[in-house]
Coordinates of C-alpha atoms (C1' of nucleotides) in Angstrom, one line a residue:
Chain A
X271 CA 0.0 0.0 0.0
X272 CA 1.5 3.3 -1.2
X273 CA 0.6 6.7 0.0
X274 CA -2.9 8.0 -0.4
X275 CA -2.0 10.5 -3.2
X276 CA -0.5 7.7 -5.3
X277 CA -3.5 5.5 -4.8
X278 CA -5.7 8.5 -5.6
X279 CA -3.9 9.2 -8.8
X280 CA -4.2 5.6 -9.8
X281 CA -7.9 5.6 -9.1
X282 CA -8.6 8.8 -10.9
X283 CA -6.4 7.7 -13.8
X284 CA -8.4 4.4 -14.1
X285 CA -11.6 6.3 -13.9
X286 CA -10.5 8.5 -16.8
X287 CA -9.4 5.6 -18.8
X288 CA -12.6 3.6 -18.4
X289 CA -14.7 6.6 -19.0
X290 CA -16.1 7.2 -15.5
X291 CA -14.9 10.8 -16.0
X292 CA -15.8 11.6 -19.6
X293 CA -13.5 14.0 -21.4
X294 CA -14.0 17.7 -20.8
X295 CA -15.5 17.1 -17.4
X296 CA -14.5 19.6 -14.8
X297 CA -12.5 18.2 -11.9
X298 CA -12.5 20.1 -8.6
X299 CA -10.4 19.4 -5.5
X300 CA -13.3 19.6 -3.1
X301 CA -15.4 17.1 -5.1
X302 CA -12.6 14.5 -4.9
X303 CA -12.1 15.2 -1.2
X304 CA -15.8 14.5 -0.6
X305 CA -16.1 11.4 -2.8
X306 CA -12.9 9.8 -1.5
X307 CA -13.1 11.0 2.1
X308 CA -9.6 12.4 2.1
X309 CA -8.1 15.8 2.8
X310 CA -7.1 18.2 0.1
X311 CA -3.4 17.7 0.5
X312 CA -3.2 14.3 -1.2
X313 CA -5.8 15.4 -3.7
X314 CA -3.6 18.3 -4.7
X315 CA -0.6 16.0 -5.1
X316 CA -2.6 13.5 -7.1
X317 CA -4.0 16.1 -9.5
X318 CA -0.5 17.6 -10.0
X319 CA 0.8 14.2 -10.9
X320 CA -2.0 13.6 -13.4
X321 CA -1.4 17.0 -14.9
X322 CA 2.2 16.2 -15.5
X323 CA 1.2 12.9 -17.0
X324 CA -1.1 14.7 -19.4
X325 CA -4.3 13.0 -18.2
X326 CA -5.8 16.2 -17.1
X327 CA -5.1 19.8 -17.9
X328 CA -5.7 23.2 -16.2
X329 CA -9.0 24.6 -17.5
X330 CA -9.5 28.1 -18.7
X331 CA -10.2 29.6 -15.4
X332 CA -10.5 27.4 -12.4
X333 CA -10.0 23.7 -12.0
X334 CA -8.9 20.9 -14.2
X335 CA -10.5 19.3 -17.2
X336 CA -10.2 15.7 -18.2
X337 CA -8.1 15.2 -21.3
X338 CA -9.7 13.0 -23.9
X339 CA -8.1 9.6 -24.5
X340 CA -8.8 8.3 -28.0
X341 CA -7.8 5.1 -29.8
X342 CA -5.9 7.3 -32.2
X343 CA -4.0 8.9 -29.3
X344 CA -3.1 5.4 -28.0
X345 CA -1.9 4.5 -31.5
X346 CA 0.3 7.6 -31.5
X347 CA 1.7 6.8 -28.1
X348 CA 2.4 3.3 -29.1
X349 CA 4.3 4.6 -32.1
X350 CA 6.4 6.8 -29.9
X351 CA 7.2 4.0 -27.6
X352 CA 8.1 1.7 -30.5
X353 CA 10.4 4.3 -31.9
X354 CA 12.2 4.6 -28.5
X355 CA 12.5 0.9 -28.3
X356 CA 14.1 0.7 -31.7
X357 CA 16.6 3.2 -30.4
X358 CA 17.3 1.0 -27.4
X359 CA 17.8 -2.0 -29.7
X360 CA 20.3 -0.1 -31.8
X361 CA 22.2 1.3 -28.9
X362 CA 22.4 -2.1 -27.2
X363 CA 23.6 -3.7 -30.4
X364 CA 26.5 -1.3 -30.8
X365 CA 27.5 -1.2 -27.1
X366 CA 29.1 -3.8 -25.0
X367 CA 26.4 -6.1 -23.7
X368 CA 26.0 -7.6 -20.2
X369 CA 26.0 -11.4 -20.5
X370 CA 23.2 -11.6 -18.0
X371 CA 21.0 -9.4 -20.1
X372 CA 21.5 -11.5 -23.2
X373 CA 20.8 -14.6 -21.1
X374 CA 17.6 -13.1 -19.8
X375 CA 16.4 -12.3 -23.3
X376 CA 17.2 -15.7 -24.5
X377 CA 15.3 -17.2 -21.6
X378 CA 12.3 -15.1 -22.3
X379 CA 12.3 -16.2 -25.9
X380 CA 12.4 -19.9 -24.9
X381 CA 9.7 -19.5 -22.3
X382 CA 7.4 -17.7 -24.7
X383 CA 8.0 -20.4 -27.2
X384 CA 7.1 -23.0 -24.7
X385 CA 3.9 -21.2 -23.7
X386 CA 2.8 -20.8 -27.3
X387 CA 3.4 -24.5 -27.9
X388 CA 1.0 -25.4 -25.1
X389 CA -1.7 -24.4 -27.6
X390 CA -4.2 -23.1 -25.1
X391 CA -4.3 -19.5 -24.3
X392 CA -5.9 -19.5 -20.8
X393 CA -5.6 -16.5 -18.6
X394 CA -2.7 -17.8 -16.6
X395 CA -0.7 -18.5 -19.8
X396 CA -1.4 -15.0 -21.1
X397 CA -0.1 -13.5 -17.8
X398 CA 3.0 -15.6 -18.0
X399 CA 3.6 -14.7 -21.6
X400 CA 3.0 -11.0 -20.8
X401 CA 5.6 -11.3 -18.0
X402 CA 8.2 -12.8 -20.3
X403 CA 7.4 -10.3 -23.0
X404 CA 7.9 -7.6 -20.4
X405 CA 11.2 -9.1 -19.3
X406 CA 12.5 -9.2 -22.9
X407 CA 11.6 -5.6 -23.8
X408 CA 12.5 -4.2 -20.4
X409 CA 15.9 -5.9 -20.5
X410 CA 16.7 -4.0 -23.7
X411 CA 15.5 -0.7 -22.4
X412 CA 17.6 -1.1 -19.3
X413 CA 20.6 -2.7 -21.0
X414 CA 21.0 -0.3 -23.9
X415 CA 23.3 2.0 -22.0
X416 CA 21.1 5.0 -22.3
X417 CA 19.1 5.4 -19.1
X418 CA 17.0 8.2 -20.6
X419 CA 15.4 5.8 -23.1
X420 CA 13.7 3.8 -20.4
X421 CA 13.0 6.9 -18.4
X422 CA 11.3 8.5 -21.3
X423 CA 9.3 5.4 -22.1
X424 CA 8.1 5.2 -18.5
X425 CA 6.9 8.7 -18.8
X426 CA 4.1 7.7 -21.2
X427 CA 3.4 4.3 -19.8
X428 CA 0.5 5.2 -17.6
X429 CA -1.7 5.2 -20.7
X430 CA -3.3 1.8 -21.4
X431 CA -1.3 -0.5 -23.6
X432 CA 1.9 1.4 -23.0
X433 CA 3.4 -0.4 -20.1
X434 CA 6.7 -2.1 -21.0
X435 CA 6.1 -5.1 -23.1
X436 CA 2.3 -4.8 -23.1
X437 CA 0.5 -7.3 -25.3
X438 CA -2.9 -7.1 -26.9
X439 CA -4.8 -10.3 -27.5
X440 CA -7.9 -11.0 -29.4
X441 CA -10.2 -12.1 -26.6
X442 CA -12.7 -13.5 -29.1
X443 CA -10.2 -16.0 -30.4
X444 CA -9.2 -17.0 -26.9
X445 CA -12.8 -17.6 -26.0
X446 CA -13.0 -19.8 -29.1
X447 CA -15.4 -17.5 -31.0
X448 CA -13.0 -17.2 -33.9
X449 CA -10.2 -19.4 -34.9
X450 CA -7.4 -19.5 -32.4
X451 CA -4.8 -20.4 -35.1
X452 CA -4.5 -16.9 -36.4
X453 CA -3.7 -15.6 -32.9
X454 CA -1.1 -18.4 -32.4
X455 CA 0.5 -17.6 -35.7
X456 CA 0.7 -13.9 -34.7
X457 CA 2.4 -14.8 -31.4
X458 CA 4.9 -17.1 -33.2
X459 CA 5.8 -14.4 -35.7
X460 CA 6.2 -12.0 -32.8
X461 CA 8.6 -14.4 -31.0
X462 CA 10.5 -15.0 -34.2
X463 CA 11.0 -11.3 -34.3
X464 CA 12.3 -11.5 -30.8
X465 CA 14.9 -14.1 -32.0
X466 CA 16.0 -11.9 -34.8
X467 CA 16.3 -8.9 -32.5
X468 CA 18.3 -11.0 -30.0
X469 CA 20.6 -12.3 -32.7
X470 CA 21.2 -8.8 -34.1
X471 CA 22.0 -7.4 -30.7
X472 CA 24.2 -10.3 -29.8
X473 CA 26.1 -10.1 -33.0
X474 CA 26.4 -6.4 -32.8
X475 CA 24.3 -5.5 -35.8
X476 CA 22.7 -2.1 -34.9
X477 CA 20.9 -1.6 -38.2
X478 CA 19.2 -4.9 -38.1
X479 CA 18.4 -4.6 -34.4
X480 CA 16.8 -1.2 -34.9
X481 CA 14.9 -2.2 -38.1
X482 CA 13.6 -5.4 -36.6
X483 CA 12.5 -3.7 -33.4
X484 CA 10.7 -1.1 -35.5
X485 CA 8.9 -3.8 -37.3
X486 CA 8.2 -5.6 -34.1
X487 CA 6.7 -2.5 -32.6
X488 CA 4.3 -2.1 -35.4
X489 CA 2.7 -5.3 -34.4
X490 CA 0.4 -3.7 -31.8
X491 CA -0.5 -0.9 -34.2
X492 CA -1.5 -3.4 -36.8
X493 CA -3.4 -5.3 -34.2
X494 CA -5.3 -2.2 -33.3
X495 CA -6.2 -1.8 -37.0
X496 CA -7.5 -5.4 -37.1
X497 CA -9.8 -4.6 -34.2
X498 CA -10.9 -1.4 -35.9
X499 CA -11.8 -3.3 -39.1
X500 CA -13.9 -5.8 -37.2
X501 CA -15.6 -3.3 -34.9
X502 CA -17.0 -0.2 -36.5
X503 CA -16.5 1.9 -33.4
X504 CA -13.5 0.8 -31.4
X505 CA -13.4 2.5 -28.0
X506 CA -10.5 2.8 -25.6
X507 CA -12.5 0.6 -23.2
X508 CA -12.6 -2.1 -25.9
X509 CA -8.8 -1.9 -26.2
X510 CA -8.3 -2.1 -22.5
X511 CA -10.4 -5.3 -22.4
X512 CA -8.2 -6.8 -25.1
X513 CA -5.0 -6.1 -23.3
X514 CA -3.5 -8.2 -20.5
X515 CA -4.5 -6.7 -17.3
X516 CA -2.1 -6.0 -14.5
X517 CA 1.5 -5.1 -14.6
X518 CA 3.9 -7.8 -13.7
X519 CA 6.0 -6.9 -10.7
X520 CA 9.7 -6.7 -11.6
X521 CA 10.5 -8.7 -8.5
X522 CA 8.3 -11.6 -9.6
X523 CA 10.0 -11.6 -13.0
X524 CA 13.5 -11.8 -11.5
X525 CA 12.4 -14.4 -9.0
X526 CA 11.0 -16.6 -11.7
X527 CA 14.1 -16.0 -13.8
X528 CA 16.3 -17.3 -11.0
X529 CA 14.4 -20.6 -10.8
Chain B
X249 CA 5.0 35.1 -12.0
X250 CA 3.7 31.6 -11.5
X251 CA 2.8 29.9 -8.3
X252 CA 5.3 29.5 -5.6
X253 CA 5.8 25.7 -6.1
X254 CA 6.6 26.2 -9.7
X255 CA 9.1 28.9 -9.0
X256 CA 10.5 26.7 -6.2
X257 CA 10.9 23.8 -8.5
X258 CA 12.7 26.0 -11.0
X259 CA 15.0 27.4 -8.4
X260 CA 15.9 24.0 -7.0
X261 CA 16.3 22.6 -10.5
X262 CA 18.7 25.4 -11.4
X263 CA 20.6 24.8 -8.1
X264 CA 21.0 21.2 -9.0
X265 CA 22.1 21.9 -12.5
X266 CA 24.7 24.5 -11.5
X267 CA 26.0 22.4 -8.7
X268 CA 24.8 24.3 -5.7
X269 CA 23.2 21.0 -4.6
X270 CA 25.9 18.4 -5.3
X271 CA 24.7 15.0 -6.2
X272 CA 23.9 12.6 -3.4
X273 CA 23.0 15.5 -1.1
X274 CA 20.1 14.9 1.1
X275 CA 17.2 17.2 0.6
X276 CA 14.6 17.6 3.3
X277 CA 11.4 19.5 3.2
X278 CA 12.0 21.4 6.4
X279 CA 15.4 22.7 5.2
X280 CA 13.8 24.1 2.1
X281 CA 11.0 25.7 4.0
X282 CA 13.6 27.4 6.2
X283 CA 15.9 28.6 3.4
X284 CA 13.2 29.8 1.1
X285 CA 10.8 31.1 3.8
X286 CA 7.8 29.2 2.5
X287 CA 5.5 26.7 4.0
X288 CA 5.7 23.0 3.4
X289 CA 2.8 22.7 1.0
X290 CA 4.6 24.3 -2.0
X291 CA 7.8 22.5 -1.0
X292 CA 6.1 19.2 -1.2
X293 CA 4.6 20.0 -4.6
X294 CA 7.9 21.2 -5.9
X295 CA 9.8 18.1 -4.7
X296 CA 7.1 15.8 -6.2
X297 CA 7.5 17.5 -9.5
X298 CA 11.3 17.2 -9.4
X299 CA 11.0 13.6 -8.5
X300 CA 8.8 12.9 -11.5
X301 CA 11.3 14.8 -13.7
X302 CA 14.0 12.6 -12.4
X303 CA 16.1 15.4 -10.9
X304 CA 15.8 13.9 -7.4
X305 CA 14.9 10.5 -6.0
X306 CA 13.5 9.1 -2.8
X307 CA 16.4 8.1 -0.7
X308 CA 16.9 4.9 1.1
X309 CA 15.2 5.9 4.3
X310 CA 14.0 9.4 4.6
X311 CA 14.0 12.4 2.3
X312 CA 15.2 12.8 -1.2
X313 CA 18.7 12.6 -2.7
X314 CA 19.9 14.7 -5.6
X315 CA 20.4 12.7 -8.8
X316 CA 23.7 13.3 -10.5
X317 CA 23.7 15.2 -13.8
X318 CA 26.6 14.2 -15.9
X319 CA 27.8 15.3 -19.3
X320 CA 27.3 11.8 -20.4
X321 CA 23.7 11.9 -19.2
X322 CA 23.1 15.0 -21.1
X323 CA 24.5 13.4 -24.2
X324 CA 22.1 10.5 -23.7
X325 CA 19.2 12.8 -23.3
X326 CA 20.1 14.7 -26.4
X327 CA 20.3 11.4 -28.3
X328 CA 16.8 10.5 -27.1
X329 CA 15.5 13.9 -28.1
X330 CA 17.1 13.7 -31.5
X331 CA 15.6 10.3 -32.1
X332 CA 12.2 11.6 -31.3
X333 CA 12.7 14.6 -33.6
X334 CA 13.6 12.2 -36.4
X335 CA 10.3 10.4 -35.9
X336 CA 8.6 13.8 -36.0
X337 CA 10.3 14.6 -39.3
X338 CA 9.3 11.3 -40.8
X339 CA 5.7 11.5 -39.7
X340 CA 5.4 15.1 -40.9
X341 CA 6.8 14.1 -44.3
X342 CA 4.3 11.3 -44.8
X343 CA 1.2 13.1 -43.6
X344 CA -0.6 16.0 -45.0
X345 CA 1.1 19.2 -44.0
X346 CA -0.3 22.5 -42.9
X347 CA 0.8 25.2 -45.3
X348 CA 1.4 27.6 -42.5
X349 CA 3.8 25.2 -40.8
X350 CA 5.9 24.8 -44.0
X351 CA 5.9 28.6 -44.4
X352 CA 7.1 29.1 -40.8
X353 CA 9.9 26.6 -41.3
X354 CA 11.0 28.3 -44.6
X355 CA 10.9 31.7 -42.8
X356 CA 13.1 30.3 -40.0
X357 CA 15.6 29.0 -42.5
X358 CA 15.8 32.4 -44.3
X359 CA 16.1 34.3 -41.0
X360 CA 18.9 32.1 -39.7
X361 CA 20.6 32.5 -43.1
X362 CA 20.4 36.3 -42.8
X363 CA 21.7 36.2 -39.2
X364 CA 24.6 34.0 -40.2
X365 CA 25.5 36.4 -43.0
X366 CA 25.8 39.2 -40.6
X367 CA 29.1 37.7 -39.7
X368 CA 29.0 38.8 -36.1
X369 CA 27.8 36.6 -33.4
X370 CA 26.8 39.0 -30.6
X371 CA 24.5 38.0 -27.9
X372 CA 21.4 39.5 -29.5
X373 CA 22.1 37.7 -32.8
X374 CA 22.5 34.4 -30.9
X375 CA 19.2 34.9 -29.1
X376 CA 17.4 35.6 -32.4
X377 CA 19.0 32.6 -34.0
X378 CA 18.1 30.4 -31.1
X379 CA 14.5 31.7 -31.3
X380 CA 14.3 30.8 -35.0
X381 CA 15.9 27.5 -34.5
X382 CA 13.4 26.8 -31.8
X383 CA 10.6 27.8 -34.2
X384 CA 11.9 25.4 -36.9
X385 CA 12.2 22.4 -34.6
X386 CA 9.0 23.1 -32.6
X387 CA 7.0 23.5 -35.8
X388 CA 8.0 20.0 -36.8
X389 CA 7.2 18.6 -33.4
X390 CA 3.8 20.2 -33.4
X391 CA 3.0 19.6 -37.0
X392 CA 3.9 15.9 -37.3
X393 CA 0.4 14.8 -36.4
X394 CA 1.5 12.8 -33.4
X395 CA 1.0 15.0 -30.3
X396 CA 2.8 12.5 -28.1
X397 CA 6.1 13.2 -29.8
X398 CA 6.2 16.8 -28.6
X399 CA 4.7 15.7 -25.3
X400 CA 7.4 13.2 -24.7
X401 CA 10.1 15.6 -25.8
X402 CA 8.9 18.2 -23.4
X403 CA 9.1 15.6 -20.6
X404 CA 12.9 15.6 -20.8
X405 CA 13.4 19.3 -21.7
X406 CA 14.0 20.5 -18.1
X407 CA 17.6 19.3 -18.4
X408 CA 20.1 21.8 -19.8
X409 CA 20.5 21.7 -23.6
X410 CA 17.2 19.9 -24.0
X411 CA 14.7 22.7 -24.6
X412 CA 13.2 22.6 -28.1
X413 CA 15.8 23.8 -30.6
X414 CA 18.5 24.4 -28.1
X415 CA 21.8 25.5 -29.6
X416 CA 25.3 25.2 -28.2
X417 CA 27.8 27.8 -29.2
X418 CA 31.5 27.9 -28.8
X419 CA 31.8 30.9 -26.5
X420 CA 35.5 31.1 -27.1
X421 CA 35.1 31.6 -30.8
X422 CA 32.4 34.2 -30.2
X423 CA 34.7 36.1 -27.9
X424 CA 37.4 36.0 -30.6
X425 CA 39.7 33.7 -28.7
X426 CA 39.6 31.1 -31.4
X427 CA 38.7 31.6 -35.1
X428 CA 35.1 32.4 -35.6
X429 CA 35.0 30.9 -39.1
X430 CA 34.7 27.4 -37.9
X431 CA 31.6 28.3 -35.9
X432 CA 30.1 30.1 -38.8
X433 CA 30.7 27.1 -41.0
X434 CA 29.1 24.9 -38.5
X435 CA 26.0 27.1 -38.4
X436 CA 25.9 27.2 -42.2
X437 CA 26.0 23.4 -42.3
X438 CA 23.3 23.2 -39.7
X439 CA 21.0 25.5 -41.7
X440 CA 21.7 23.6 -44.9
X441 CA 20.5 20.6 -43.1
X442 CA 17.4 22.6 -42.2
X443 CA 16.9 23.2 -45.9
X444 CA 17.1 19.5 -46.7
X445 CA 14.8 18.6 -44.0
X446 CA 12.3 21.2 -45.2
X447 CA 12.5 20.0 -48.8
X448 CA 12.1 16.3 -47.8
X449 CA 9.1 17.1 -45.7
X450 CA 7.6 19.4 -48.3
X451 CA 8.1 16.8 -51.0
X452 CA 6.8 14.0 -48.9
X453 CA 10.1 12.0 -48.6
X454 CA 9.9 10.4 -45.1
X455 CA 13.1 8.4 -45.3
X456 CA 15.1 11.4 -46.3
X457 CA 13.4 13.6 -43.7
X458 CA 14.1 11.1 -40.9
X459 CA 17.7 10.5 -42.0
X460 CA 18.6 14.1 -42.3
X461 CA 17.0 15.0 -39.0
X462 CA 18.9 12.2 -37.4
X463 CA 22.1 13.5 -38.8
X464 CA 21.1 17.1 -37.8
X465 CA 20.5 16.0 -34.2
X466 CA 23.9 14.5 -34.0
X467 CA 25.3 18.0 -34.4
X468 CA 25.0 18.9 -30.8
X469 CA 26.4 15.5 -29.7
X470 CA 29.5 16.1 -31.9
X471 CA 29.7 19.6 -30.6
X472 CA 29.9 18.3 -27.1
X473 CA 32.7 16.0 -28.1
X474 CA 34.6 18.9 -29.5
X475 CA 34.3 20.6 -26.2
X476 CA 35.5 17.4 -24.4
X477 CA 38.5 17.2 -26.7
X478 CA 39.5 20.8 -25.9
X479 CA 38.8 20.7 -22.1
X480 CA 40.1 17.7 -20.2
X481 CA 37.3 17.8 -17.7
X482 CA 34.1 19.1 -19.2
X483 CA 31.5 19.8 -16.6
X484 CA 27.8 20.3 -16.9
X485 CA 28.3 23.9 -15.8
X486 CA 30.7 24.4 -18.7
X487 CA 28.0 23.1 -21.1
X488 CA 25.4 25.4 -19.7
X489 CA 27.7 28.4 -20.2
X490 CA 28.1 27.4 -23.8
X491 CA 24.4 27.2 -24.4
X492 CA 22.1 30.1 -25.2
X493 CA 20.5 31.1 -22.0
X494 CA 16.8 31.7 -21.6
X495 CA 14.0 29.9 -23.4
X496 CA 12.3 32.0 -26.1
X497 CA 8.6 32.6 -25.3
X498 CA 6.4 31.0 -27.8
X499 CA 4.3 34.2 -28.0
X500 CA 7.4 36.2 -28.9
X501 CA 8.2 33.8 -31.7
X502 CA 4.7 34.0 -33.2
X503 CA 4.7 37.7 -32.8
X504 CA 7.9 38.1 -34.7
X505 CA 6.7 35.6 -37.3
X506 CA 3.7 37.8 -37.9
X507 CA 5.8 40.9 -38.6
Chain C
dA85 C1' 32.3 -3.8 27.7
dG86 C1' 28.8 -5.3 24.6
dC87 C1' 24.1 -5.8 23.4
dA88 C1' 19.5 -4.7 23.7
dA89 C1' 15.5 -1.9 24.8
dT90 C1' 13.6 2.4 25.4
dA91 C1' 13.3 7.3 24.7
dT92 C1' 13.7 11.3 22.1
dG93 C1' 14.1 13.8 18.0
dT94 C1' 13.7 14.1 13.0
dT95 C1' 11.0 13.8 8.9
dG96 C1' 7.2 13.0 5.8
dG97 C1' 2.2 12.3 5.1
dG98 C1' -2.4 14.0 6.0
dA99 C1' -5.9 17.3 7.9
dT100 C1' -7.6 21.7 8.6
dC101 C1' -7.7 26.6 8.4
dC102 C1' -7.0 31.0 6.0
dC103 C1' -6.9 34.0 2.2
dA104 C1' -7.0 35.8 -2.4
dA105 C1' -8.9 35.4 -6.9
dA106 C1' -12.4 34.3 -9.9
dT107 C1' -16.9 33.1 -11.3
dA108 C1' -21.7 33.2 -11.0
dG109 C1' -25.8 35.2 -9.5
dA110 C1' -28.5 39.0 -8.0
dA111 C1' -29.7 43.7 -8.0
dA112 C1' -29.8 48.2 -9.8
dA113 C1' -29.6 51.5 -13.5
dT114 C1' -30.4 52.8 -18.1
Chain D
dA101 C1' -35.8 44.2 -21.0
dT102 C1' -30.9 44.4 -21.2
dT103 C1' -26.6 45.5 -19.4
dT104 C1' -23.6 46.6 -15.8
dT105 C1' -22.0 46.4 -11.3
dC106 C1' -21.7 44.6 -6.8
dT107 C1' -21.8 40.8 -3.8
dA108 C1' -21.6 36.1 -2.4
dT109 C1' -20.0 31.6 -3.0
dT110 C1' -16.9 28.6 -5.1
dT111 C1' -12.2 27.1 -5.6
dG112 C1' -7.3 26.8 -5.5
dG113 C1' -2.8 28.2 -3.3
dG114 C1' -0.4 28.6 1.0
dA115 C1' 0.3 28.1 6.1
dT116 C1' 0.1 25.6 10.2
dC117 C1' -0.8 21.7 13.0
dC118 C1' -0.9 16.8 14.1
dC119 C1' 0.5 12.2 13.9
dA120 C1' 2.9 8.1 12.7
dA121 C1' 7.1 6.0 11.3
dC122 C1' 11.8 5.8 11.3
dA123 C1' 16.4 6.9 13.0
dT124 C1' 19.5 7.8 16.5
dA125 C1' 21.0 8.3 21.0
dT126 C1' 21.0 7.0 25.7
dT127 C1' 20.4 4.0 29.3
dG128 C1' 20.0 -0.3 31.5
dC129 C1' 21.0 -5.2 31.7
dT130 C1' 23.9 -9.1 31.2

DNA sequence: AGCAATATGTTGGGATCCCAAATAGAAAAT
DNA sequence: ATTTTCTATTTGGGATCCCAACATATTGCT
């Protein structure tokens, strides 16, 4: 349990994302104090934090207004994140690598492979896959030698779908409504891209590493387009429901990696 | 005059940058209250902001510790910023452009050209050049169609040398200690890169726009290396003294552009 | 003398109060 | 009836107070 203002910020952020606060709505400190039974001090801190994150913005006169989150905005943010990740891959390829980082990446690839080969995409499998995907991407961000890459990525990762190594899944295929093979194929292609990225980094090929990571990052953008083609009006809430919920704790990842 | 907490954050940030607070120093709320004669509320807000910016970090037990700012860190941040700008150039090239944006970019190029041709690099000339350089880069960031690019750039622009379109100048050459021709040449090359970026964007050549912007962004990194070769121990303070002080106000830029 | 337990002081989070500015509503004047 | 002005209420920034947690020092016990 963190401090109240952090929890408050998380709550309000979640409310904005899932549409409880629709965009343009005025947010006042007093109202939040009343509804959450807290004093104004943590409310102030939470609002400031959300303002810096870009979730809310100071209104014309008084108070804050809720910034609109659109599918297109998420697509844009994903693009920025992908571009930063491609920088990380290039930098890591052309710098001296830590052996443990490479090992962790290889381990993630193998584990994802094993999870895909299970053939069933139950919730637990998805969570594990998400955790390994996170480990792969986060290792590159941390291991590229430029700490500002990860820092900058983290700055936009409070939006849905933007946490490190986030994955989007076609819930319909998982529920058996549409054929699961296409989703499996997608995952296999994604992991083969992981292999290429790993090889390029390990062999010190920055151009290939950057290019493959750029391609790999487009996966989610294309996935979003698939959803848009199927659903005539894709909402942010839809996207959130398609994504793997819950961020894996870094400690859990490392713990599992040690086993 | 903004609110106290904003001013406080600016003050503390400046103190960290110029070394008044050396890295690793413990920062406590009470101490700041005492030294700045303010209450703890604005201090808390300022510290939270600086924490999110990455200037300070929660210490092991109590309080905050000052994060170290190194020349290498600045180089890394400049690299991240340049990478984001190259994304902006690519996106702007491949999307439909606003005519006014292109006009503003062309205007900036012409004005910089005229300023260079003056031949003297006095302080006022540098300020104007900085303003036009800012206008050029900022127009691309705003006009690329992806608002998260500029947002993300702004997130790291509180570090020295990272404000939009920042320029670094060789003060020694300006003061006549070393030959000024080399600096003039550098500026001319930089502006010719501006021309190429403009043409690539205007003609819808995303590959060329991205590549040229990437090259252009390396200019500052190479400049830093020049300084490092000359000075055996280049400090952050040295770098700050070489940069053009003061951010141009956006209103001023637009006002001048209208004339 | 060494270790442990308690006491005291330091520090950060939260609550409450105060004040200034701004907005909205009401009243008055044209 | 409309517009302007004045007042009252809303709202956000700042100050102060309180409390809990943690750190350190002191004291007591072995």
